[in-house]
Amino acid sequence: MKKTAISRRIANLGLACAITILAGCAAVQTTGSGEVGVDRKQYMSGMVSEAALEQEAAQQYATLVGQAKAQGALDSDAAQTQRVKAITQKLIQQVGIFRPEASNWKWETHVLTSDEVNAWCMPGGKIAVYTGLIKQIKPTDAELAAVIGHEMAHALREHSREQVSQQMATNLGLSVLSAITGAGPTADLGSALSDVMFTLPNSRTHEAEADRIGVELAARAGYDPRAAVTLWQKMGALSAGNAQPEFLSTHPSAASRSADLTAAANKVLPLYEQAAGKQ
């Protein structure tokens, strides 16, 4: 077969894949907009269901927790763990504002002993905070609430599912093309989730949404939302002249981030003042 015929066949096949992929996507609104006004429509692939991703996340989380426990690295400091869980619980009580069904998620929080300055929340509410973040950043309760609220916001918005949907859609096209090109096998759901959670950076759009929702969750929970600004200043100072913290390596920081956080914090300041007055 001539090269032009092969190229034409690949192009047609690619077009067919694109149509198939687009047909399998649906525009959804995963959360309410809240006071911070996050209302972007998201496109999720039918190949990646919310339930399937949450199940995979739960399995991976259980494995990580089991490994940490075996190494004596799970919740090793009782006071530290209690502090993290108490802050997280206050934040969880606010998630219904953005996503009512998330109040019924099987939330779980652990502190993992690691020098990494990191924290994350997997789909379905599986949270980890690393001791490196606590020891090196030395966050106030409000700053710690900003970190955890930010990560919870990624889960509420299903940013992982959105990214995995894109990966799986791409892999669908590659798997079809591999019949012609001889390309290797594509990633499965588990490896795609691992890549999204621990390797690939979040987009600026995802980061901005998580920042804003996290700030509102913290404010509603009675934590000063302005602490998000000082938190990122500490993160930036830690990375100045040194290796970038793991948290920042997967969380790209735009020059306008501080200004955006300040604006969001000022918007929800009345919510904080109201919540603080009740405590």
CSV table of C-alpha atoms in Angstrom, one decimal:
chain,number,residue,atom,x,y,z
A,1,MET,CA,0.0,0.0,0.0
A,2,LYS,CA,1.3,3.5,-0.9
A,3,LYS,CA,2.3,6.0,1.8
A,4,THR,CA,-0.5,8.4,0.7
A,5,ALA,CA,-3.1,5.6,1.0
A,6,ILE,CA,-1.8,4.7,4.5
A,7,SER,CA,-1.8,8.4,5.5
A,8,ARG,CA,-5.4,8.8,4.2
A,9,ARG,CA,-6.5,5.7,6.1
A,10,ILE,CA,-4.9,6.9,9.3
A,11,ALA,CA,-6.5,10.3,8.9
A,12,ASN,CA,-9.9,8.8,8.3
A,13,LEU,CA,-9.5,6.5,11.2
A,14,GLY,CA,-8.4,9.4,13.4
A,15,LEU,CA,-11.5,11.3,12.4
A,16,ALA,CA,-13.7,8.3,13.2
A,17,CYS,CA,-12.1,8.0,16.6
A,18,ALA,CA,-12.6,11.7,17.3
A,19,ILE,CA,-16.3,11.4,16.5
A,20,THR,CA,-16.6,8.4,18.7
A,21,ILE,CA,-14.9,10.1,21.6
A,22,LEU,CA,-17.0,13.3,21.3
A,23,ALA,CA,-20.2,11.3,21.1
A,24,GLY,CA,-19.2,9.6,24.3
A,25,CYS,CA,-18.7,12.9,26.2
A,26,ALA,CA,-21.3,14.8,28.1
A,27,ALA,CA,-21.3,18.3,29.5
A,28,VAL,CA,-21.9,18.3,33.2
A,29,GLN,CA,-21.9,20.7,36.1
A,30,THR,CA,-20.3,18.7,39.0
A,31,THR,CA,-20.8,21.4,41.7
A,32,GLY,CA,-22.9,24.4,42.5
A,33,SER,CA,-21.2,27.7,41.9
A,34,GLY,CA,-21.0,28.9,45.5
A,35,GLU,CA,-20.3,32.5,46.4
A,36,VAL,CA,-17.0,32.3,44.5
A,37,GLY,CA,-18.8,31.6,41.2
A,38,VAL,CA,-17.3,28.4,39.8
A,39,ASP,CA,-19.7,27.5,37.1
A,40,ARG,CA,-17.6,26.0,34.2
A,41,LYS,CA,-19.2,23.1,32.3
A,42,GLN,CA,-17.0,20.0,32.2
A,43,TYR,CA,-16.9,17.3,29.6
A,44,MET,CA,-16.8,13.8,31.0
A,45,SER,CA,-16.3,10.6,28.9
A,46,GLY,CA,-18.8,7.8,29.2
A,47,MET,CA,-15.8,5.5,29.3
A,48,VAL,CA,-15.0,6.8,32.8
A,49,SER,CA,-17.9,6.7,35.2
A,50,GLU,CA,-17.8,8.4,38.6
A,51,ALA,CA,-18.5,5.1,40.4
A,52,ALA,CA,-15.7,3.3,38.6
A,53,LEU,CA,-13.1,6.0,39.3
A,54,GLU,CA,-14.2,6.2,43.0
A,55,GLN,CA,-13.8,2.4,43.3
A,56,GLU,CA,-10.4,2.5,41.8
A,57,ALA,CA,-9.4,5.4,44.0
A,58,ALA,CA,-10.6,3.5,47.1
A,59,GLN,CA,-8.5,0.5,46.2
A,60,GLN,CA,-5.4,2.6,45.5
A,61,TYR,CA,-5.9,4.5,48.8
A,62,ALA,CA,-6.3,1.3,50.8
A,63,THR,CA,-3.0,0.0,49.3
A,64,LEU,CA,-1.2,3.2,50.1
A,65,VAL,CA,-2.6,3.3,53.7
A,66,GLY,CA,-1.7,-0.4,54.1
A,67,GLN,CA,1.9,0.2,53.0
A,68,ALA,CA,2.2,3.3,55.3
A,69,LYS,CA,0.9,1.3,58.2
A,70,ALA,CA,3.3,-1.6,57.6
A,71,GLN,CA,6.2,1.0,57.6
A,72,GLY,CA,5.0,2.7,60.8
A,73,ALA,CA,4.3,5.8,58.7
A,74,LEU,CA,0.5,6.0,59.3
A,75,ASP,CA,-0.8,8.6,61.7
A,76,SER,CA,2.3,8.2,63.8
A,77,ASP,CA,1.8,11.4,65.8
A,78,ALA,CA,-1.6,11.2,67.6
A,79,ALA,CA,-1.9,15.0,68.3
A,80,GLN,CA,-0.9,15.9,64.8
A,81,THR,CA,-3.4,13.4,63.3
A,82,GLN,CA,-6.2,14.7,65.5
A,83,ARG,CA,-5.5,18.2,64.4
A,84,VAL,CA,-5.6,17.3,60.7
A,85,LYS,CA,-8.8,15.2,61.2
A,86,ALA,CA,-10.6,17.9,63.2
A,87,ILE,CA,-9.9,20.6,60.5
A,88,THR,CA,-10.9,18.2,57.8
A,89,GLN,CA,-14.2,17.3,59.5
A,90,LYS,CA,-15.2,21.0,59.7
A,91,LEU,CA,-14.5,21.3,56.0
A,92,ILE,CA,-16.5,18.2,55.1
A,93,GLN,CA,-19.5,19.7,56.9
A,94,GLN,CA,-19.5,22.4,54.3
A,95,VAL,CA,-19.3,20.4,51.1
A,96,GLY,CA,-23.0,20.2,50.7
A,97,ILE,CA,-23.0,23.8,49.6
A,98,PHE,CA,-21.2,22.8,46.5
A,99,ARG,CA,-22.3,19.2,46.1
A,100,PRO,CA,-25.1,17.8,48.4
A,101,GLU,CA,-24.3,14.1,47.7
A,102,ALA,CA,-20.7,14.6,48.7
A,103,SER,CA,-21.8,14.9,52.3
A,104,ASN,CA,-22.5,11.1,52.1
A,105,TRP,CA,-19.1,10.2,50.6
A,106,LYS,CA,-17.0,7.8,52.6
A,107,TRP,CA,-14.5,10.5,53.6
A,108,GLU,CA,-11.2,9.3,55.0
A,109,THR,CA,-8.2,11.2,56.3
A,110,HIS,CA,-4.7,10.1,57.2
A,111,VAL,CA,-1.4,11.7,58.0
A,112,LEU,CA,1.5,10.0,56.2
A,113,THR,CA,5.1,10.3,57.5
A,114,SER,CA,7.1,11.7,54.6
A,115,ASP,CA,9.5,14.5,54.0
A,116,GLU,CA,7.5,15.6,51.0
A,117,VAL,CA,5.6,18.9,51.2
A,118,ASN,CA,2.4,17.4,49.9
A,119,ALA,CA,-1.3,16.7,50.4
A,120,TRP,CA,-4.0,15.3,48.1
A,121,CYS,CA,-7.6,14.1,47.9
A,122,MET,CA,-8.6,11.3,45.7
A,123,PRO,CA,-12.0,10.9,44.1
A,124,GLY,CA,-14.7,10.1,46.6
A,125,GLY,CA,-12.9,11.9,49.5
A,126,LYS,CA,-9.8,9.9,50.3
A,127,ILE,CA,-7.4,12.4,51.8
A,128,ALA,CA,-3.7,12.4,52.8
A,129,VAL,CA,-1.6,15.1,54.4
A,130,TYR,CA,2.2,14.5,54.6
A,131,THR,CA,4.2,15.3,57.7
A,132,GLY,CA,6.7,17.2,55.5
A,133,LEU,CA,4.1,19.8,54.7
A,134,ILE,CA,3.3,20.3,58.4
A,135,LYS,CA,6.9,20.4,59.6
A,136,GLN,CA,8.3,22.6,56.8
A,137,ILE,CA,5.5,25.0,56.2
A,138,LYS,CA,4.4,25.1,59.8
A,139,PRO,CA,0.9,26.1,58.8
A,140,THR,CA,-1.6,27.7,61.1
A,141,ASP,CA,-5.0,25.9,61.4
A,142,ALA,CA,-6.4,28.3,58.8
A,143,GLU,CA,-3.5,27.7,56.4
A,144,LEU,CA,-3.9,24.0,56.8
A,145,ALA,CA,-7.6,24.3,56.1
A,146,ALA,CA,-6.7,26.2,52.9
A,147,VAL,CA,-4.5,23.3,51.8
A,148,ILE,CA,-7.0,20.6,52.6
A,149,GLY,CA,-9.9,22.6,51.3
A,150,HIS,CA,-8.1,23.1,48.0
A,151,GLU,CA,-7.5,19.4,47.6
A,152,MET,CA,-11.1,18.5,48.6
A,153,ALA,CA,-12.2,21.0,45.9
A,154,HIS,CA,-10.4,19.0,43.2
A,155,ALA,CA,-12.4,15.9,44.3
A,156,LEU,CA,-15.7,17.8,44.4
A,157,ARG,CA,-15.1,19.1,40.9
A,158,GLU,CA,-14.0,15.7,39.7
A,159,HIS,CA,-10.9,17.2,38.2
A,160,SER,CA,-9.3,13.7,38.2
A,161,ARG,CA,-12.2,12.2,36.3
A,162,GLU,CA,-12.0,15.1,33.8
A,163,GLN,CA,-8.3,14.5,33.2
A,164,VAL,CA,-8.7,10.7,33.1
A,165,SER,CA,-11.5,11.1,30.6
A,166,GLN,CA,-9.2,13.0,28.4
A,167,GLN,CA,-6.5,10.4,28.8
A,168,MET,CA,-8.8,7.5,28.1
A,169,ALA,CA,-10.3,9.2,25.1
A,170,THR,CA,-6.8,9.7,23.7
A,171,ASN,CA,-5.9,6.1,24.5
A,172,LEU,CA,-9.0,5.0,22.6
A,173,GLY,CA,-7.8,6.7,19.5
A,174,LEU,CA,-4.3,5.3,20.0
A,175,SER,CA,-5.5,1.8,20.5
A,176,VAL,CA,-7.3,1.9,17.2
A,177,LEU,CA,-4.4,3.4,15.4
A,178,SER,CA,-2.1,0.8,16.9
A,179,ALA,CA,-3.6,-1.8,14.7
A,180,ILE,CA,-1.9,0.1,11.8
A,181,THR,CA,1.1,1.7,13.4
A,182,GLY,CA,2.0,-1.2,15.8
A,183,ALA,CA,2.0,1.1,18.8
A,184,GLY,CA,2.2,-0.5,22.3
A,185,PRO,CA,-0.7,-1.0,24.7
A,186,THR,CA,-2.4,2.0,26.3
A,187,ALA,CA,-2.9,2.8,30.0
A,188,ASP,CA,-5.8,1.3,31.9
A,189,LEU,CA,-8.0,3.2,34.4
A,190,GLY,CA,-5.8,2.5,37.4
A,191,SER,CA,-2.6,3.8,35.8
A,192,ALA,CA,-4.4,6.8,34.3
A,193,LEU,CA,-5.7,7.7,37.8
A,194,SER,CA,-2.2,7.3,39.3
A,195,ASP,CA,-0.7,9.6,36.6
A,196,VAL,CA,-3.3,12.2,37.2
A,197,MET,CA,-3.0,12.1,41.0
A,198,PHE,CA,0.7,11.9,41.5
A,199,THR,CA,2.5,12.8,38.3
A,200,LEU,CA,0.7,15.1,35.9
A,201,PRO,CA,0.2,18.8,36.7
A,202,ASN,CA,-3.2,20.3,37.1
A,203,SER,CA,-4.3,22.8,34.6
A,204,ARG,CA,-4.5,26.5,35.5
A,205,THR,CA,-8.2,26.3,35.2
A,206,HIS,CA,-8.4,23.4,37.7
A,207,GLU,CA,-6.1,25.1,40.1
A,208,ALA,CA,-8.1,28.4,40.0
A,209,GLU,CA,-11.3,26.4,40.7
A,210,ALA,CA,-9.8,24.5,43.5
A,211,ASP,CA,-8.3,27.7,45.0
A,212,ARG,CA,-11.7,29.5,45.0
A,213,ILE,CA,-13.8,26.6,46.3
A,214,GLY,CA,-11.2,25.8,48.9
A,215,VAL,CA,-11.2,29.3,50.1
A,216,GLU,CA,-15.0,29.2,50.5
A,217,LEU,CA,-15.0,25.8,52.2
A,218,ALA,CA,-12.5,27.2,54.7
A,219,ALA,CA,-14.5,30.4,55.3
A,220,ARG,CA,-17.7,28.6,55.9
A,221,ALA,CA,-15.9,26.3,58.3
A,222,GLY,CA,-14.8,29.3,60.4
A,223,TYR,CA,-11.2,29.6,59.1
A,224,ASP,CA,-9.9,32.9,57.9
A,225,PRO,CA,-9.9,32.6,54.0
A,226,ARG,CA,-7.1,35.1,53.8
A,227,ALA,CA,-4.8,32.4,55.1
A,228,ALA,CA,-4.7,30.9,51.6
A,229,VAL,CA,-2.6,33.8,50.5
A,230,THR,CA,-0.1,33.5,53.3
A,231,LEU,CA,0.0,29.7,52.7
A,232,TRP,CA,1.1,30.1,49.0
A,233,GLN,CA,3.6,32.7,50.1
A,234,LYS,CA,5.1,30.2,52.4
A,235,MET,CA,5.1,27.6,49.6
A,236,GLY,CA,6.9,30.0,47.3
A,237,ALA,CA,9.4,30.9,49.9
A,238,LEU,CA,10.2,27.3,50.6
A,239,SER,CA,10.9,26.7,46.9
A,240,ALA,CA,13.0,29.8,46.4
A,241,GLY,CA,16.5,28.7,45.5
A,242,ASN,CA,15.8,25.1,46.4
A,243,ALA,CA,14.2,22.0,44.9
A,244,GLN,CA,10.5,22.7,44.3
A,245,PRO,CA,8.2,21.1,46.8
A,246,GLU,CA,6.2,18.1,45.5
A,247,PHE,CA,3.0,20.0,46.2
A,248,LEU,CA,4.0,22.8,43.8
A,249,SER,CA,5.4,20.4,41.1
A,250,THR,CA,1.9,19.2,40.4
A,251,HIS,CA,0.2,22.5,41.2
A,252,PRO,CA,1.4,25.1,38.7
A,253,SER,CA,1.4,28.6,40.2
A,254,ALA,CA,0.5,31.6,38.0
A,255,ALA,CA,1.8,35.1,38.7
A,256,SER,CA,-1.8,36.2,39.3
A,257,ARG,CA,-2.6,33.5,41.8
A,258,SER,CA,-2.1,35.6,44.9
A,259,ALA,CA,-4.3,38.3,43.5
A,260,ASP,CA,-7.0,35.8,42.6
A,261,LEU,CA,-6.9,34.2,46.0
A,262,THR,CA,-7.1,37.7,47.7
A,263,ALA,CA,-10.2,38.5,45.6
A,264,ALA,CA,-11.8,35.2,46.4
A,265,ALA,CA,-11.0,35.6,50.1
A,266,ASN,CA,-12.5,39.1,50.3
A,267,LYS,CA,-15.6,37.8,48.6
A,268,VAL,CA,-16.2,35.1,51.2
A,269,LEU,CA,-15.0,37.1,54.2
A,270,PRO,CA,-18.5,37.7,55.4
A,271,LEU,CA,-19.1,34.0,55.5
A,272,TYR,CA,-16.0,33.6,57.7
A,273,GLU,CA,-17.1,36.3,60.0
A,274,GLN,CA,-20.6,34.8,60.3
A,275,ALA,CA,-19.2,31.3,61.0
A,276,ALA,CA,-16.6,32.6,63.4
A,277,GLY,CA,-19.3,34.4,65.3
A,278,LYS,CA,-21.1,31.2,65.9
A,279,GLN,CA,-18.1,29.4,67.3
